[in-house]
Amino acid sequence: MAQKQSRFKLDISLIDLLVIAAGTAIYSFGIVFFNIYNHLADGGVTGITLILRALFHIDPAYSTILVNVPLFAIGYRYLEAVQDL
């Protein structure tokens, strides 16, 4: 029986990780110091987390993870289905 090979290849360098970390830090700075403090709305997952913070006082760090995990699972299943075509 032949093994299924993954088409996903990760070739990430240290510079890639540093740039990703810097981008995440800039994004989180913008969310905290612009959106939250000025009571601004945003779209997508960030908007959902800001609404959850305003209504239920849930920390956006936790609600972002809770909203993103199902989306990652759906995306993974979709990519697996597309690979089989």
Coordinates of N, CA and C in Angstrom, one line a residue:
M1 N 0.8 -1.2 0.0 CA 0.0 0.0 0.0 C 0.9 1.2 0.0
A2 N 0.6 2.1 -0.9 CA 1.5 3.3 -1.1 C 1.1 4.4 0.0
Q3 N 2.1 5.0 0.5 CA 1.9 6.0 1.5 C 1.6 7.4 0.8
K4 N 0.7 8.1 1.5 CA 0.3 9.4 0.9 C 1.4 10.4 1.4
Q5 N 2.0 11.1 0.4 CA 2.9 12.1 0.7 C 2.3 13.5 0.8
S6 N 2.7 14.3 1.8 CA 2.1 15.6 2.0 C 2.7 16.6 1.0
R7 N 1.9 17.4 0.5 CA 2.4 18.5 -0.4 C 2.8 19.7 0.3
F8 N 2.5 19.8 1.6 CA 2.9 20.9 2.4 C 4.4 20.8 2.8
K9 N 5.2 21.7 2.5 CA 6.6 21.7 2.9 C 6.9 23.0 3.7
L10 N 7.5 22.8 4.8 CA 7.9 23.9 5.6 C 9.4 24.1 5.5
D11 N 9.7 25.3 5.0 CA 11.1 25.6 4.9 C 11.2 27.1 5.5
I12 N 11.2 27.1 6.8 CA 11.2 28.4 7.5 C 12.5 28.7 8.1
S13 N 13.1 29.9 7.9 CA 14.3 30.2 8.5 C 14.1 31.1 9.7
L14 N 15.2 31.4 10.4 CA 15.1 32.2 11.6 C 14.6 33.6 11.3
I15 N 15.1 34.1 10.1 CA 14.6 35.5 9.7 C 13.1 35.5 9.5
D16 N 12.6 34.4 8.9 CA 11.1 34.4 8.7 C 10.4 34.4 10.0
L17 N 10.9 33.7 11.0 CA 10.3 33.7 12.3 C 10.3 35.0 13.0
L18 N 11.5 35.7 12.8 CA 11.6 37.0 13.4 C 10.7 38.0 12.7
V19 N 10.5 38.0 11.4 CA 9.6 38.9 10.7 C 8.2 38.6 11.1
I20 N 7.8 37.3 11.3 CA 6.5 36.9 11.7 C 6.2 37.5 13.1
A21 N 7.2 37.3 14.0 CA 7.0 37.8 15.4 C 6.9 39.3 15.4
A22 N 7.7 40.0 14.6 CA 7.6 41.5 14.5 C 6.2 41.9 14.0
G23 N 5.7 41.3 13.0 CA 4.4 41.6 12.4 C 3.3 41.4 13.4
T24 N 3.4 40.3 14.2 CA 2.4 40.0 15.2 C 2.4 41.0 16.3
A25 N 3.6 41.5 16.7 CA 3.8 42.5 17.7 C 3.2 43.8 17.3
I26 N 3.4 44.2 16.1 CA 2.9 45.4 15.5 C 1.4 45.4 15.4
Y27 N 0.8 44.2 15.0 CA -0.6 44.1 14.9 C -1.3 44.1 16.3
S28 N -0.7 43.4 17.3 CA -1.3 43.4 18.6 C -1.2 44.8 19.2
F29 N -0.1 45.6 19.0 CA 0.0 46.9 19.4 C -1.1 47.8 18.9
G30 N -1.4 47.6 17.6 CA -2.5 48.4 17.0 C -3.8 48.1 17.5
I31 N -4.1 46.8 17.8 CA -5.4 46.4 18.3 C -5.6 47.0 19.7
V32 N -4.5 46.9 20.6 CA -4.7 47.3 21.9 C -4.7 48.8 22.0
F33 N -3.8 49.5 21.4 CA -3.7 50.9 21.6 C -4.5 51.8 20.7
F34 N -5.1 51.2 19.6 CA -5.9 52.0 18.8 C -7.4 51.6 18.8
N35 N -7.6 50.3 18.6 CA -9.0 49.8 18.5 C -9.7 49.7 19.9
I36 N -9.0 49.1 20.8 CA -9.6 48.9 22.1 C -9.8 50.3 22.9
Y37 N -8.7 51.1 22.9 CA -8.8 52.3 23.7 C -9.7 53.3 23.0
N38 N -9.9 53.3 21.8 CA -10.7 54.3 21.1 C -12.1 53.7 20.8
H39 N -12.4 52.5 21.2 CA -13.7 51.8 21.0 C -14.1 51.7 19.6
L40 N -13.1 51.3 18.8 CA -13.3 51.2 17.3 C -13.7 49.8 17.0
A41 N -14.5 49.6 15.9 CA -14.9 48.3 15.5 C -13.9 47.8 14.4
D42 N -13.8 46.6 14.2 CA -12.9 46.0 13.1 C -13.7 44.9 12.5
G43 N -13.2 44.3 11.4 CA -13.9 43.2 10.8 C -13.2 41.9 11.0
G44 N -13.9 40.8 10.7 CA -13.4 39.5 10.8 C -13.3 39.0 12.2
V45 N -12.3 38.1 12.4 CA -12.1 37.5 13.7 C -11.8 38.6 14.8
T46 N -11.0 39.6 14.4 CA -10.7 40.7 15.3 C -11.9 41.4 15.7
G47 N -12.9 41.7 14.8 CA -14.1 42.3 15.2 C -14.9 41.5 16.1
I48 N -15.0 40.2 15.9 CA -15.7 39.3 16.8 C -15.1 39.3 18.2
T49 N -13.8 39.3 18.3 CA -13.2 39.4 19.6 C -13.4 40.7 20.3
L50 N -13.4 41.8 19.5 CA -13.7 43.1 20.2 C -15.2 43.2 20.6
I51 N -16.1 42.6 19.9 CA -17.5 42.5 20.3 C -17.6 41.7 21.6
L52 N -16.9 40.5 21.6 CA -17.0 39.7 22.8 C -16.4 40.4 24.0
R53 N -15.4 41.3 23.8 CA -14.8 42.0 24.9 C -15.7 43.1 25.4
A54 N -16.4 43.8 24.5 CA -17.3 44.8 24.9 C -18.6 44.3 25.6
L55 N -19.1 43.1 25.1 CA -20.3 42.6 25.7 C -20.1 41.8 27.0
F56 N -19.1 40.9 26.9 CA -18.9 40.0 28.0 C -17.6 40.1 28.8
H57 N -16.8 41.1 28.5 CA -15.5 41.4 29.1 C -14.5 40.2 29.0
I58 N -14.5 39.5 27.9 CA -13.6 38.4 27.6 C -12.3 39.0 27.0
D59 N -11.2 38.6 27.5 CA -9.9 39.0 27.0 C -9.8 38.6 25.6
P60 N -9.4 39.6 24.7 CA -9.3 39.3 23.3 C -8.2 38.2 23.0
A61 N -7.2 38.1 23.8 CA -6.2 37.1 23.6 C -6.8 35.7 23.6
Y62 N -7.7 35.4 24.5 CA -8.3 34.1 24.7 C -9.4 33.9 23.6
S63 N -10.2 35.0 23.4 CA -11.3 34.8 22.4 C -10.8 34.7 21.0
T64 N -9.7 35.3 20.7 CA -9.1 35.1 19.3 C -8.7 33.6 19.1
I65 N -8.1 33.0 20.1 CA -7.7 31.6 20.0 C -9.0 30.8 19.8
L66 N -10.0 31.0 20.7 CA -11.2 30.2 20.6 C -11.9 30.4 19.3
V67 N -11.8 31.5 18.6 CA -12.5 31.7 17.4 C -11.7 31.1 16.2
N68 N -10.3 31.2 16.3 CA -9.5 30.8 15.2 C -9.3 29.3 15.1
V69 N -9.3 28.6 16.2 CA -9.1 27.1 16.2 C -10.1 26.4 15.3
P70 N -11.4 26.7 15.4 CA -12.3 26.0 14.4 C -12.1 26.4 13.0
L71 N -11.7 27.7 12.8 CA -11.4 28.1 11.4 C -10.2 27.4 10.8
F72 N -9.1 27.2 11.7 CA -8.0 26.5 11.2 C -8.3 25.0 10.9
A73 N -9.2 24.4 11.7 CA -9.6 23.0 11.5 C -10.4 22.9 10.1
I74 N -11.3 23.9 9.9 CA -12.1 23.9 8.7 C -11.1 24.1 7.5
G75 N -10.2 25.0 7.6 CA -9.2 25.3 6.5 C -8.4 24.1 6.2
Y76 N -7.9 23.4 7.3 CA -7.1 22.1 7.1 C -7.9 21.1 6.3
R77 N -9.2 20.9 6.8 CA -10.0 19.9 6.1 C -10.3 20.2 4.7
Y78 N -10.5 21.5 4.4 CA -10.7 22.0 3.0 C -9.4 21.7 2.2
L79 N -8.3 22.0 2.7 CA -7.0 21.8 1.9 C -6.8 20.3 1.7
E80 N -7.1 19.5 2.7 CA -7.0 18.0 2.5 C -8.0 17.5 1.4
A81 N -9.2 18.1 1.3 CA -10.2 17.7 0.3 C -9.7 18.2 -1.1
V82 N -9.1 19.3 -1.2 CA -8.6 19.9 -2.4 C -7.4 19.0 -3.0
Q83 N -6.6 18.6 -2.0 CA -5.4 17.8 -2.4 C -5.9 16.5 -3.1
D84 N -7.0 15.9 -2.7 CA -7.4 14.6 -3.2 C -8.0 14.7 -4.6
L85 N -8.3 15.9 -5.0 CA -8.8 16.1 -6.4 C -7.8 15.9 -7.5

